[in-house]
Amino acid sequence: MTTRLAIDIGGTFTDVVLDRDGARTTTKVLTTPDRPAAGFMAGVEAVLAESGVRPEVVDLVLHGTTLATNALIERKGARTALITTAGHRDTLEMAFENRFDQYDIQADRRPLLVGRDLRLPVTERVNFRGEVLTPLDEDSVRQVIPVLEAAGIESVAIGLLHAYANPAHERRIAAMLTEALPHLSVSMSSEVCPEIREYERQST
Protein backbone atom coordinates (compact mmCIF):
# COMPACT_ATOMS: atom_id res chain seq x y z
CA MET A 1 0.00 0.00 0.00
CA THR A 2 1.38 3.41 -1.03
CA THR A 3 0.54 6.52 0.95
CA ARG A 4 1.23 9.94 -0.53
CA LEU A 5 0.70 13.35 1.02
CA ALA A 6 0.48 16.52 -1.11
CA ILE A 7 0.41 20.06 0.26
CA ASP A 8 -0.06 23.26 -1.74
CA ILE A 9 0.34 26.59 0.07
CA GLY A 10 -1.63 29.26 -1.77
CA GLY A 11 -2.07 32.94 -1.04
CA THR A 12 -5.32 32.37 0.90
CA PHE A 13 -5.70 28.64 1.50
CA THR A 14 -3.41 25.67 2.04
CA ASP A 15 -4.76 22.51 0.41
CA VAL A 16 -3.80 19.04 1.61
CA VAL A 17 -4.52 15.70 -0.07
CA LEU A 18 -3.72 12.28 1.37
CA ASP A 19 -3.84 9.46 -1.18
CA ARG A 20 -3.74 5.86 0.02
CA ASP A 21 -3.90 3.59 -3.01
CA GLY A 22 -6.54 5.79 -4.64
CA ALA A 23 -8.58 6.50 -1.48
CA ARG A 24 -8.28 10.25 -0.96
CA THR A 25 -8.80 12.45 2.06
CA THR A 26 -8.65 16.22 1.55
CA THR A 27 -8.71 19.33 3.69
CA LYS A 28 -8.33 23.08 3.26
CA VAL A 29 -7.00 25.42 5.94
CA LEU A 30 -6.13 29.10 5.97
CA THR A 31 -2.61 29.95 4.86
CA THR A 32 -0.49 31.60 7.53
CA PRO A 33 1.61 34.06 5.47
CA ASP A 34 3.91 35.11 8.30
CA ARG A 35 4.66 31.48 9.17
CA PRO A 36 3.70 29.25 6.22
CA ALA A 37 4.84 26.15 8.11
CA ALA A 38 2.10 26.68 10.71
CA GLY A 39 -0.70 26.38 8.12
CA PHE A 40 1.18 23.53 6.45
CA MET A 41 1.33 21.53 9.68
CA ALA A 42 -2.28 22.37 10.63
CA GLY A 43 -3.45 20.96 7.31
CA VAL A 44 -1.29 17.84 7.60
CA GLU A 45 -2.48 17.15 11.14
CA ALA A 46 -6.11 17.61 10.10
CA VAL A 47 -5.90 15.26 7.10
CA LEU A 48 -4.02 12.59 9.09
CA ALA A 49 -6.59 12.76 11.90
CA GLU A 50 -9.51 12.50 9.47
CA SER A 51 -7.99 9.59 7.54
CA GLY A 52 -6.69 7.74 10.59
CA VAL A 53 -3.29 7.40 8.92
CA ARG A 54 -0.18 7.52 11.10
CA PRO A 55 2.59 9.91 9.92
CA GLU A 56 5.23 7.18 9.82
CA VAL A 57 3.39 5.25 7.07
CA VAL A 58 3.50 8.16 4.60
CA ASP A 59 5.79 7.12 1.72
CA LEU A 60 6.01 10.38 -0.19
CA VAL A 61 5.42 14.06 0.60
CA LEU A 62 4.86 16.49 -2.29
CA HIS A 63 4.93 20.21 -1.56
CA GLY A 64 4.22 23.22 -3.76
CA THR A 65 3.55 26.87 -3.12
CA THR A 66 2.58 30.02 -4.98
CA LEU A 67 3.73 32.33 -2.17
CA ALA A 68 6.98 33.24 -3.91
CA THR A 69 5.22 33.69 -7.28
CA ASN A 70 2.57 35.90 -5.67
CA ALA A 71 5.25 38.02 -3.97
CA LEU A 72 6.97 38.56 -7.34
CA ILE A 73 3.76 39.42 -9.19
CA GLU A 74 2.51 41.75 -6.47
CA ARG A 75 5.97 43.23 -5.78
CA LYS A 76 5.56 42.52 -2.07
CA GLY A 77 8.92 40.89 -1.47
CA ALA A 78 11.81 42.21 0.57
CA ARG A 79 13.70 45.30 -0.58
CA THR A 80 16.47 43.65 -2.57
CA ALA A 81 19.86 44.53 -4.04
CA LEU A 82 21.93 42.54 -6.54
CA ILE A 83 25.72 42.34 -6.41
CA THR A 84 27.30 41.69 -9.80
CA THR A 85 30.68 41.53 -11.49
CA ALA A 86 31.88 45.02 -12.47
CA GLY A 87 30.87 45.77 -16.05
CA HIS A 88 27.91 43.39 -15.95
CA ARG A 89 25.33 45.19 -13.82
CA ASP A 90 22.85 45.40 -16.71
CA THR A 91 22.66 41.66 -17.44
CA LEU A 92 19.35 41.45 -15.57
CA GLU A 93 17.89 44.24 -17.68
CA MET A 94 19.18 42.97 -21.03
CA ALA A 95 17.78 39.50 -20.26
CA PHE A 96 17.57 37.60 -23.57
CA GLU A 97 17.57 40.85 -25.59
CA ASN A 98 14.14 40.00 -26.94
CA ARG A 99 10.91 42.03 -27.13
CA PHE A 100 7.29 40.96 -27.10
CA ASP A 101 6.88 42.88 -30.35
CA GLN A 102 10.19 43.30 -32.12
CA TYR A 103 8.92 46.27 -34.17
CA ASP A 104 7.43 48.24 -31.25
CA ILE A 105 10.25 50.39 -29.92
CA GLN A 106 7.83 51.97 -27.42
CA ALA A 107 6.81 48.65 -25.84
CA ASP A 108 6.53 48.82 -22.07
CA ARG A 109 8.27 46.22 -19.95
CA ARG A 110 7.43 45.40 -16.38
CA PRO A 111 9.71 47.09 -13.87
CA LEU A 112 12.73 44.98 -12.97
CA LEU A 113 12.86 43.23 -9.63
CA VAL A 114 16.02 45.21 -8.84
CA GLY A 115 16.50 48.71 -10.24
CA ARG A 116 19.83 49.79 -11.68
CA ASP A 117 20.66 51.87 -8.60
CA LEU A 118 20.59 48.69 -6.50
CA ARG A 119 22.54 46.51 -8.94
CA LEU A 120 25.91 47.00 -7.34
CA PRO A 121 29.16 46.02 -9.11
CA VAL A 122 32.23 44.63 -7.36
CA THR A 123 35.67 44.09 -8.86
CA GLU A 124 36.36 40.43 -9.67
CA ARG A 125 36.36 38.13 -12.66
CA VAL A 126 36.26 34.36 -13.16
CA ASN A 127 36.23 32.68 -16.56
CA PHE A 128 33.95 29.88 -17.76
CA ARG A 129 36.44 27.27 -16.53
CA GLY A 130 36.32 28.71 -13.02
CA GLU A 131 39.80 30.19 -13.29
CA VAL A 132 40.26 33.50 -11.47
CA LEU A 133 41.20 36.25 -13.92
CA THR A 134 40.78 39.11 -11.44
CA PRO A 135 40.91 38.36 -7.71
CA LEU A 136 38.03 39.64 -5.61
CA ASP A 137 38.74 43.21 -4.49
CA GLU A 138 37.38 43.13 -0.96
CA ASP A 139 37.50 46.94 -0.74
CA SER A 140 34.93 47.09 -3.54
CA VAL A 141 32.70 44.82 -1.43
CA ARG A 142 33.18 47.03 1.64
CA GLN A 143 32.11 50.06 -0.43
CA VAL A 144 28.78 48.37 -1.11
CA ILE A 145 27.91 47.98 2.58
CA PRO A 146 26.99 51.64 3.33
CA VAL A 147 24.91 51.71 0.13
CA LEU A 148 22.92 48.71 1.35
CA GLU A 149 22.41 50.32 4.75
CA ALA A 150 21.35 53.67 3.33
CA ALA A 151 18.84 52.02 0.98
CA GLY A 152 17.26 49.93 3.75
CA ILE A 153 18.04 46.70 1.96
CA GLU A 154 16.62 43.53 3.54
CA SER A 155 17.83 40.96 1.02
CA VAL A 156 20.91 40.70 -1.19
CA ALA A 157 21.32 38.43 -4.19
CA ILE A 158 24.87 37.78 -5.39
CA GLY A 159 25.15 36.89 -9.09
CA LEU A 160 28.71 36.98 -10.37
CA LEU A 161 30.01 36.06 -13.81
CA HIS A 162 30.68 32.30 -14.14
CA ALA A 163 29.99 31.62 -10.45
CA TYR A 164 28.51 28.26 -11.44
CA ALA A 165 32.08 27.17 -12.30
CA ASN A 166 33.73 28.68 -9.22
CA PRO A 167 31.60 30.03 -6.37
CA ALA A 168 34.53 31.19 -4.18
CA HIS A 169 33.99 34.92 -4.77
CA GLU A 170 30.25 34.68 -4.13
CA ARG A 171 30.91 32.82 -0.90
CA ARG A 172 33.44 35.38 0.28
CA ILE A 173 31.08 38.28 -0.49
CA ALA A 174 28.25 36.50 1.36
CA ALA A 175 30.51 36.00 4.39
CA MET A 176 31.56 39.66 4.39
CA LEU A 177 27.97 40.90 4.10
CA THR A 178 26.71 38.54 6.80
CA GLU A 179 29.43 39.68 9.15
CA ALA A 180 28.81 43.39 8.51
CA LEU A 181 25.00 43.25 8.26
CA PRO A 182 23.76 40.15 10.10
CA HIS A 183 20.08 41.06 9.56
CA LEU A 184 20.41 40.64 5.77
CA SER A 185 19.05 37.66 3.92
CA VAL A 186 21.84 36.74 1.49
CA SER A 187 21.47 34.35 -1.44
CA MET A 188 24.10 33.25 -3.92
CA SER A 189 23.35 32.36 -7.53
CA SER A 190 25.86 29.52 -7.31
CA GLU A 191 23.68 27.87 -4.66
CA VAL A 192 20.21 28.82 -5.84
CA CYS A 193 20.70 28.05 -9.54
CA PRO A 194 24.22 26.86 -10.46
CA GLU A 195 23.59 27.05 -14.20
CA ILE A 196 25.51 28.57 -17.09
CA ARG A 197 24.45 32.12 -18.16
CA GLU A 198 24.07 35.04 -15.81
CA TYR A 199 20.48 36.10 -16.55
CA GLU A 200 19.08 32.72 -15.53
CA ARG A 201 21.02 32.68 -12.26
CA GLN A 202 20.42 36.31 -11.36
CA SER A 203 16.69 36.24 -12.10
CA THR A 204 16.30 33.05 -10.06
Short mmCIF file of N, CA, C and O in Angstrom, two decimals, residues 32-147:
data_model
loop_
_atom_site.label_atom_id
_atom_site.label_comp_id
_atom_site.label_asym_id
_atom_site.label_seq_id
_atom_site.Cartn_x
_atom_site.Cartn_y
_atom_site.Cartn_z
N THR A 32 -1.05 30.70 6.52
CA THR A 32 -0.49 31.60 7.53
C THR A 32 0.74 32.28 6.92
O THR A 32 1.86 31.78 7.04
N PRO A 33 0.53 33.44 6.25
CA PRO A 33 1.61 34.06 5.47
C PRO A 33 2.87 34.37 6.27
O PRO A 33 3.98 34.24 5.75
N ASP A 34 2.72 34.78 7.51
CA ASP A 34 3.91 35.11 8.30
C ASP A 34 4.71 33.87 8.68
O ASP A 34 5.92 33.93 8.88
N ARG A 35 4.01 32.75 8.83
CA ARG A 35 4.66 31.48 9.17
C ARG A 35 4.00 30.38 8.36
O ARG A 35 3.15 29.65 8.88
N PRO A 36 4.37 30.23 7.08
CA PRO A 36 3.70 29.25 6.22
C PRO A 36 3.72 27.83 6.78
O PRO A 36 2.79 27.06 6.53
N ALA A 37 4.75 27.50 7.55
CA ALA A 37 4.84 26.15 8.11
C ALA A 37 3.71 25.86 9.08
O ALA A 37 3.29 24.70 9.23
N ALA A 38 3.18 26.89 9.74
CA ALA A 38 2.10 26.68 10.71
C ALA A 38 0.84 26.18 10.00
O ALA A 38 0.20 25.21 10.44
N GLY A 39 0.46 26.84 8.89
CA GLY A 39 -0.70 26.38 8.12
C GLY A 39 -0.45 25.02 7.49
O GLY A 39 -1.34 24.17 7.44
N PHE A 40 0.77 24.82 7.02
CA PHE A 40 1.18 23.53 6.45
C PHE A 40 0.93 22.41 7.44
O PHE A 40 0.26 21.41 7.15
N MET A 41 1.45 22.57 8.66
CA MET A 41 1.33 21.53 9.68
C MET A 41 -0.12 21.36 10.15
O MET A 41 -0.56 20.25 10.42
N ALA A 42 -0.87 22.47 10.23
CA ALA A 42 -2.28 22.37 10.63
C ALA A 42 -3.05 21.52 9.62
O ALA A 42 -3.87 20.68 9.99
N GLY A 43 -2.78 21.74 8.34
CA GLY A 43 -3.45 20.96 7.31
C GLY A 43 -3.06 19.50 7.34
O GLY A 43 -3.91 18.60 7.21
N VAL A 44 -1.77 19.23 7.53
CA VAL A 44 -1.29 17.84 7.60
C VAL A 44 -1.91 17.12 8.79
O VAL A 44 -2.40 15.99 8.67
N GLU A 45 -1.91 17.77 9.94
CA GLU A 45 -2.48 17.15 11.14
C GLU A 45 -3.97 16.86 10.95
O GLU A 45 -4.46 15.80 11.35
N ALA A 46 -4.68 17.79 10.31
CA ALA A 46 -6.11 17.61 10.10
C ALA A 46 -6.39 16.43 9.17
O ALA A 46 -7.27 15.59 9.44
N VAL A 47 -5.65 16.33 8.07
CA VAL A 47 -5.90 15.26 7.10
C VAL A 47 -5.49 13.89 7.67
O VAL A 47 -6.14 12.87 7.41
N LEU A 48 -4.42 13.85 8.46
CA LEU A 48 -4.02 12.59 9.09
C LEU A 48 -5.06 12.14 10.12
O LEU A 48 -5.40 10.96 10.19
N ALA A 49 -5.58 13.11 10.90
CA ALA A 49 -6.59 12.76 11.90
C ALA A 49 -7.85 12.24 11.23
O ALA A 49 -8.45 11.24 11.67
N GLU A 50 -8.28 12.90 10.16
CA GLU A 50 -9.51 12.50 9.47
C GLU A 50 -9.37 11.13 8.80
O GLU A 50 -10.31 10.33 8.80
N SER A 51 -8.19 10.86 8.25
CA SER A 51 -7.99 9.59 7.54
C SER A 51 -7.61 8.44 8.46
O SER A 51 -7.69 7.27 8.08
N GLY A 52 -7.15 8.78 9.67
CA GLY A 52 -6.69 7.74 10.59
C GLY A 52 -5.33 7.17 10.23
O GLY A 52 -4.92 6.13 10.76
N VAL A 53 -4.61 7.85 9.35
CA VAL A 53 -3.29 7.40 8.92
C VAL A 53 -2.23 7.95 9.87
O VAL A 53 -2.27 9.11 10.25
N ARG A 54 -1.28 7.09 10.24
CA ARG A 54 -0.18 7.52 11.10
C ARG A 54 0.91 8.16 10.25
O ARG A 54 1.19 7.69 9.13
N PRO A 55 1.57 9.21 10.72
CA PRO A 55 2.59 9.91 9.92
C PRO A 55 3.70 8.99 9.42
O PRO A 55 4.19 9.16 8.30
N GLU A 56 4.07 8.01 10.20
CA GLU A 56 5.23 7.18 9.82
C GLU A 56 4.94 6.27 8.63
O GLU A 56 5.88 5.70 8.05
N VAL A 57 3.67 6.11 8.22
CA VAL A 57 3.39 5.25 7.07
C VAL A 57 3.33 6.03 5.75
O VAL A 57 3.14 5.44 4.70
N VAL A 58 3.50 7.35 5.82
CA VAL A 58 3.50 8.16 4.60
C VAL A 58 4.79 7.88 3.82
O VAL A 58 5.89 8.02 4.34
N ASP A 59 4.64 7.47 2.55
CA ASP A 59 5.79 7.12 1.72
C ASP A 59 6.39 8.31 0.99
O ASP A 59 7.59 8.35 0.72
N LEU A 60 5.55 9.27 0.64
CA LEU A 60 6.01 10.38 -0.19
C LEU A 60 5.27 11.65 0.20
O LEU A 60 4.05 11.64 0.38
N VAL A 61 6.01 12.75 0.34
CA VAL A 61 5.42 14.06 0.60
C VAL A 61 5.75 14.97 -0.58
O VAL A 61 6.91 15.12 -0.96
N LEU A 62 4.70 15.54 -1.18
CA LEU A 62 4.86 16.49 -2.29
C LEU A 62 4.42 17.86 -1.79
O LEU A 62 3.37 17.99 -1.18
N HIS A 63 5.24 18.87 -2.08
CA HIS A 63 4.93 20.21 -1.56
C HIS A 63 5.11 21.25 -2.65
O HIS A 63 6.11 21.26 -3.36
N GLY A 64 4.13 22.12 -2.81
CA GLY A 64 4.22 23.22 -3.76
C GLY A 64 3.67 24.47 -3.12
O GLY A 64 2.91 24.41 -2.15
N THR A 65 4.06 25.62 -3.65
CA THR A 65 3.55 26.87 -3.12
C THR A 65 3.55 27.95 -4.19
O THR A 65 4.40 27.93 -5.08
N THR A 66 2.60 28.85 -4.09
CA THR A 66 2.58 30.02 -4.98
C THR A 66 2.98 31.27 -4.22
O THR A 66 2.91 32.37 -4.76
N LEU A 67 3.40 31.14 -2.97
CA LEU A 67 3.73 32.33 -2.17
C LEU A 67 4.83 33.16 -2.82
O LEU A 67 4.74 34.38 -2.89
N ALA A 68 5.88 32.50 -3.29
CA ALA A 68 6.98 33.24 -3.91
C ALA A 68 6.52 33.89 -5.22
O ALA A 68 6.83 35.05 -5.49
N THR A 69 5.73 33.15 -6.02
CA THR A 69 5.22 33.69 -7.28
C THR A 69 4.34 34.90 -7.01
O THR A 69 4.45 35.93 -7.68
N ASN A 70 3.46 34.78 -6.00
CA ASN A 70 2.57 35.90 -5.67
C ASN A 70 3.37 37.12 -5.24
O ASN A 70 3.05 38.26 -5.60
N ALA A 71 4.42 36.90 -4.44
CA ALA A 71 5.25 38.02 -3.97
C ALA A 71 5.91 38.73 -5.16
O ALA A 71 6.00 39.96 -5.19
N LEU A 72 6.35 37.96 -6.16
CA LEU A 72 6.97 38.56 -7.34
C LEU A 72 5.95 39.36 -8.15
O LEU A 72 6.21 40.49 -8.54
N ILE A 73 4.79 38.75 -8.38
CA ILE A 73 3.76 39.42 -9.19
C ILE A 73 3.27 40.69 -8.51
O ILE A 73 3.10 41.73 -9.14
N GLU A 74 3.06 40.62 -7.20
CA GLU A 74 2.51 41.75 -6.47
C GLU A 74 3.58 42.72 -5.98
O GLU A 74 3.27 43.74 -5.39
N ARG A 75 4.85 42.39 -6.22
CA ARG A 75 5.97 43.23 -5.78
C ARG A 75 5.92 43.47 -4.27
O ARG A 75 6.12 44.58 -3.80
N LYS A 76 5.66 42.41 -3.53
CA LYS A 76 5.56 42.52 -2.07
C LYS A 76 6.74 41.88 -1.34
O LYS A 76 6.70 41.70 -0.15
N GLY A 77 7.77 41.52 -2.10
CA GLY A 77 8.92 40.89 -1.47
C GLY A 77 9.79 41.88 -0.72
O GLY A 77 9.50 43.08 -0.64
N ALA A 78 10.87 41.37 -0.17
CA ALA A 78 11.81 42.21 0.57
C ALA A 78 12.50 43.20 -0.36
O ALA A 78 12.63 42.96 -1.56
N ARG A 79 12.92 44.32 0.20
CA ARG A 79 13.70 45.30 -0.58
C ARG A 79 15.06 44.66 -0.86
O ARG A 79 15.81 44.34 0.05
N THR A 80 15.36 44.49 -2.16
CA THR A 80 16.47 43.65 -2.57
C THR A 80 17.49 44.40 -3.41
O THR A 80 17.14 45.25 -4.22
N ALA A 81 18.76 44.04 -3.21
CA ALA A 81 19.86 44.53 -4.04
C ALA A 81 20.52 43.33 -4.70
O ALA A 81 20.41 42.20 -4.23
N LEU A 82 21.22 43.59 -5.80
CA LEU A 82 21.93 42.54 -6.54
C LEU A 82 23.39 42.95 -6.68
O LEU A 82 23.69 44.04 -7.15
N ILE A 83 24.29 42.09 -6.26
CA ILE A 83 25.72 42.34 -6.41
C ILE A 83 26.21 41.56 -7.62
O ILE A 83 25.97 40.36 -7.74
N THR A 84 26.88 42.28 -8.54
CA THR A 84 27.30 41.69 -9.80
C THR A 84 28.79 41.96 -10.05
O THR A 84 29.40 42.79 -9.39
N THR A 85 29.31 41.27 -11.03
CA THR A 85 30.68 41.53 -11.49
C THR A 85 30.72 42.89 -12.18
O THR A 85 29.83 43.23 -12.97
N ALA A 86 31.73 43.70 -11.85
CA ALA A 86 31.88 45.02 -12.47
C ALA A 86 31.82 44.89 -13.99
O ALA A 86 32.43 44.00 -14.58
N GLY A 87 31.04 45.80 -14.60
CA GLY A 87 30.87 45.77 -16.05
C GLY A 87 29.69 44.95 -16.51
O GLY A 87 29.38 44.93 -17.71
N HIS A 88 29.01 44.28 -15.58
CA HIS A 88 27.91 43.39 -15.95
C HIS A 88 26.64 43.66 -15.13
O HIS A 88 25.82 42.77 -14.96
N ARG A 89 26.48 44.88 -14.67
CA ARG A 89 25.33 45.19 -13.82
C ARG A 89 24.00 45.22 -14.59
O ARG A 89 22.93 45.17 -14.00
N ASP A 90 24.08 45.30 -15.92
CA ASP A 90 22.85 45.40 -16.71
C ASP A 90 22.38 44.07 -17.30
O ASP A 90 21.42 44.03 -18.07
N THR A 91 23.04 42.98 -16.93
CA THR A 91 22.66 41.66 -17.44
C THR A 91 21.19 41.37 -17.15
O THR A 91 20.47 40.85 -18.00
N LEU A 92 20.74 41.71 -15.96
CA LEU A 92 19.35 41.45 -15.57
C LEU A 92 18.39 42.21 -16.46
O LEU A 92 17.32 41.71 -16.82
N GLU A 93 18.76 43.42 -16.85
CA GLU A 93 17.89 44.24 -17.68
C GLU A 93 17.92 43.82 -19.14
O GLU A 93 16.91 43.81 -19.83
N MET A 94 19.09 43.41 -19.62
CA MET A 94 19.18 42.97 -21.03
C MET A 94 18.46 41.64 -21.23
O MET A 94 17.94 41.38 -22.31
N ALA A 95 18.46 40.81 -20.20
CA ALA A 95 17.78 39.50 -20.26
C ALA A 95 18.22 38.74 -21.51
O ALA A 95 19.40 38.55 -21.72
N PHE A 96 17.25 38.34 -22.35
CA PHE A 96 17.57 37.60 -23.57
C PHE A 96 17.62 38.52 -24.79
O PHE A 96 17.66 38.07 -25.92
N GLU A 97 17.55 39.84 -24.53
CA GLU A 97 17.57 40.85 -25.59
C GLU A 97 16.42 40.68 -26.57
O GLU A 97 16.53 40.97 -27.76
N ASN A 98 15.30 40.17 -26.06
CA ASN A 98 14.14 40.00 -26.94
C ASN A 98 13.03 40.97 -26.53
O ASN A 98 13.05 41.55 -25.45
N ARG A 99 12.07 41.17 -27.41
CA ARG A 99 10.91 42.03 -27.13
C ARG A 99 9.65 41.25 -27.47
O ARG A 99 9.66 40.38 -28.34
N PHE A 100 8.56 41.61 -26.78
CA PHE A 100 7.29 40.96 -27.10
C PHE A 100 6.89 41.26 -28.53
O PHE A 100 6.33 40.44 -29.23
N ASP A 101 7.14 42.48 -28.97
CA ASP A 101 6.88 42.88 -30.35
C ASP A 101 8.15 43.51 -30.87
O ASP A 101 8.49 44.64 -30.49
N GLN A 102 8.86 42.83 -31.72
CA GLN A 102 10.19 43.30 -32.12
C GLN A 102 10.16 44.62 -32.88
O GLN A 102 11.19 45.30 -32.98
N TYR A 103 8.99 45.02 -33.42
CA TYR A 103 8.92 46.27 -34.17
C TYR A 103 8.37 47.44 -33.34
O TYR A 103 8.31 48.55 -33.84
N ASP A 104 7.98 47.17 -32.11
CA ASP A 104 7.43 48.24 -31.25
C ASP A 104 8.53 48.75 -30.34
O ASP A 104 8.81 48.17 -29.28
N ILE A 105 9.16 49.86 -30.74
CA ILE A 105 10.25 50.39 -29.92
C ILE A 105 9.74 51.12 -28.68
O ILE A 105 10.52 51.51 -27.82
N GLN A 106 8.43 51.31 -28.58
CA GLN A 106 7.83 51.97 -27.42
C GLN A 106 7.21 50.95 -26.44
O GLN A 106 6.54 51.34 -25.50
N ALA A 107 7.44 49.68 -26.68
CA ALA A 107 6.81 48.65 -25.84
C ALA A 107 7.23 48.82 -24.38
O ALA A 107 8.40 49.08 -24.09
N ASP A 108 6.26 48.71 -23.50
CA ASP A 108 6.53 48.82 -22.07
C ASP A 108 6.91 47.46 -21.52
O ASP A 108 6.31 46.45 -21.87
N ARG A 109 7.90 47.45 -20.65
CA ARG A 109 8.27 46.22 -19.95
C ARG A 109 7.97 46.41 -18.48
O ARG A 109 8.00 47.53 -17.96
N ARG A 110 7.67 45.30 -17.82
CA ARG A 110 7.43 45.40 -16.38
C ARG A 110 8.69 45.89 -15.70
O ARG A 110 9.80 45.59 -16.13
N PRO A 111 8.52 46.63 -14.59
CA PRO A 111 9.71 47.09 -13.87
C PRO A 111 10.54 45.89 -13.40
O PRO A 111 10.00 44.83 -13.05
N LEU A 112 11.84 46.05 -13.41
CA LEU A 112 12.73 44.98 -12.97
C LEU A 112 12.59 44.75 -11.48
O LEU A 112 12.22 45.66 -10.72
N LEU A 113 12.92 43.54 -11.05
CA LEU A 113 12.86 43.23 -9.63
C LEU A 113 13.88 44.04 -8.84
O LEU A 113 13.66 44.36 -7.68
N VAL A 114 15.00 44.38 -9.48
CA VAL A 114 16.02 45.21 -8.84
C VAL A 114 16.39 46.32 -9.81
O VAL A 114 16.85 46.05 -10.93
N GLY A 115 16.17 47.57 -9.39
CA GLY A 115 16.50 48.71 -10.24
C GLY A 115 18.01 48.87 -10.39
O GLY A 115 18.79 48.33 -9.61
N ARG A 116 18.40 49.64 -11.40
CA ARG A 116 19.83 49.79 -11.68
C ARG A 116 20.60 50.36 -10.50
O ARG A 116 21.76 50.02 -10.27
N ASP A 117 19.97 51.25 -9.74
CA ASP A 117 20.66 51.87 -8.60
C ASP A 117 21.00 50.87 -7.51
O ASP A 117 21.88 51.12 -6.68
N LEU A 118 20.32 49.72 -7.51
CA LEU A 118 20.59 48.69 -6.50
C LEU A 118 21.24 47.45 -7.11
O LEU A 118 21.32 46.41 -6.46
N ARG A 119 21.69 47.55 -8.36
CA ARG A 119 22.54 46.51 -8.94
C ARG A 119 23.97 46.99 -8.78
O ARG A 119 24.42 47.88 -9.51
N LEU A 120 24.66 46.44 -7.81
CA LEU A 120 25.91 47.00 -7.34
C LEU A 120 27.11 46.17 -7.81
O LEU A 120 27.22 44.99 -7.46
N PRO A 121 28.02 46.77 -8.59
CA PRO A 121 29.16 46.02 -9.11
C PRO A 121 30.30 45.93 -8.11
O PRO A 121 30.55 46.87 -7.35
N VAL A 122 30.99 44.80 -8.14
CA VAL A 122 32.23 44.63 -7.36
C VAL A 122 33.32 44.15 -8.33
O VAL A 122 33.02 43.53 -9.35
N THR A 123 34.55 44.43 -7.98
CA THR A 123 35.67 44.09 -8.86
C THR A 123 36.09 42.64 -8.63
O THR A 123 36.51 42.28 -7.53
N GLU A 124 35.96 41.83 -9.66
CA GLU A 124 36.36 40.43 -9.67
C GLU A 124 36.08 39.88 -11.04
O GLU A 124 35.31 40.46 -11.79
N ARG A 125 36.70 38.77 -11.39
CA ARG A 125 36.36 38.13 -12.66
C ARG A 125 36.85 36.69 -12.65
O ARG A 125 38.00 36.41 -12.32
N VAL A 126 35.96 35.79 -13.03
CA VAL A 126 36.26 34.36 -13.16
C VAL A 126 35.86 33.97 -14.58
O VAL A 126 34.86 34.47 -15.10
N ASN A 127 36.63 33.09 -15.22
CA ASN A 127 36.23 32.68 -16.56
C ASN A 127 35.34 31.45 -16.52
O ASN A 127 35.04 30.91 -15.44
N PHE A 128 34.92 30.98 -17.69
CA PHE A 128 33.95 29.88 -17.76
C PHE A 128 34.51 28.56 -17.23
O PHE A 128 33.76 27.64 -16.92
N ARG A 129 35.83 28.48 -17.11
CA ARG A 129 36.44 27.27 -16.53
C ARG A 129 36.53 27.35 -15.00
O ARG A 129 36.96 26.40 -14.37
N GLY A 130 36.20 28.51 -14.45
CA GLY A 130 36.32 28.71 -13.02
C GLY A 130 37.66 29.26 -12.60
O GLY A 130 37.96 29.37 -11.41
N GLU A 131 38.48 29.63 -13.59
CA GLU A 131 39.80 30.19 -13.29
C GLU A 131 39.65 31.67 -12.95
O GLU A 131 38.92 32.41 -13.63
N VAL A 132 40.35 32.10 -11.91
CA VAL A 132 40.26 33.50 -11.47
C VAL A 132 41.12 34.36 -12.38
O VAL A 132 42.34 34.18 -12.46
N LEU A 133 40.48 35.29 -13.08
CA LEU A 133 41.20 36.25 -13.92
C LEU A 133 41.53 37.52 -13.14
O LEU A 133 42.59 38.10 -13.33
N THR A 134 40.57 37.95 -12.30
CA THR A 134 40.78 39.11 -11.44
C THR A 134 40.35 38.72 -10.03
O THR A 134 39.18 38.39 -9.81
N PRO A 135 41.28 38.73 -9.09
CA PRO A 135 40.91 38.36 -7.71
C PRO A 135 39.84 39.31 -7.16
O PRO A 135 39.73 40.46 -7.61
N LEU A 136 39.06 38.81 -6.23
CA LEU A 136 38.03 39.64 -5.61
C LEU A 136 38.68 40.79 -4.85
O LEU A 136 39.54 40.59 -3.99
N ASP A 137 38.27 42.01 -5.19
CA ASP A 137 38.74 43.21 -4.49
C ASP A 137 37.80 43.43 -3.30
O ASP A 137 36.69 43.91 -3.47
N GLU A 138 38.25 43.06 -2.13
CA GLU A 138 37.38 43.13 -0.96
C GLU A 138 37.02 44.57 -0.59
O GLU A 138 35.97 44.81 0.01
N ASP A 139 37.86 45.54 -0.98
CA ASP A 139 37.50 46.94 -0.74
C ASP A 139 36.26 47.32 -1.53
O ASP A 139 35.42 48.10 -1.06
N SER A 140 36.13 46.77 -2.74
CA SER A 140 34.93 47.09 -3.54
C SER A 140 33.68 46.50 -2.88
O SER A 140 32.59 47.07 -3.01
N VAL A 141 33.83 45.40 -2.16
CA VAL A 141 32.70 44.82 -1.43
C VAL A 141 32.37 45.71 -0.22
O VAL A 141 31.20 46.00 0.05
N ARG A 142 33.40 46.16 0.47
CA ARG A 142 33.18 47.03 1.64
C ARG A 142 32.48 48.33 1.24
O ARG A 142 31.69 48.88 2.01
N GLN A 143 32.75 48.83 0.04
CA GLN A 143 32.11 50.06 -0.43
C GLN A 143 30.61 49.89 -0.67
O GLN A 143 29.85 50.85 -0.65
N VAL A 144 30.19 48.66 -0.87
CA VAL A 144 28.78 48.37 -1.11
C VAL A 144 27.98 48.43 0.20
O VAL A 144 26.79 48.78 0.20
N ILE A 145 28.61 48.12 1.30
CA ILE A 145 27.91 47.98 2.58
C ILE A 145 27.16 49.24 2.99
O ILE A 145 25.96 49.18 3.30
N PRO A 146 27.77 50.44 2.97
CA PRO A 146 26.99 51.64 3.33
C PRO A 146 25.85 51.93 2.37
O PRO A 146 24.83 52.50 2.76
N VAL A 147 26.00 51.53 1.11
CA VAL A 147 24.91 51.71 0.13
C VAL A 147 23.72 50.85 0.52
O VAL A 147 22.57 51.31 0.48
#
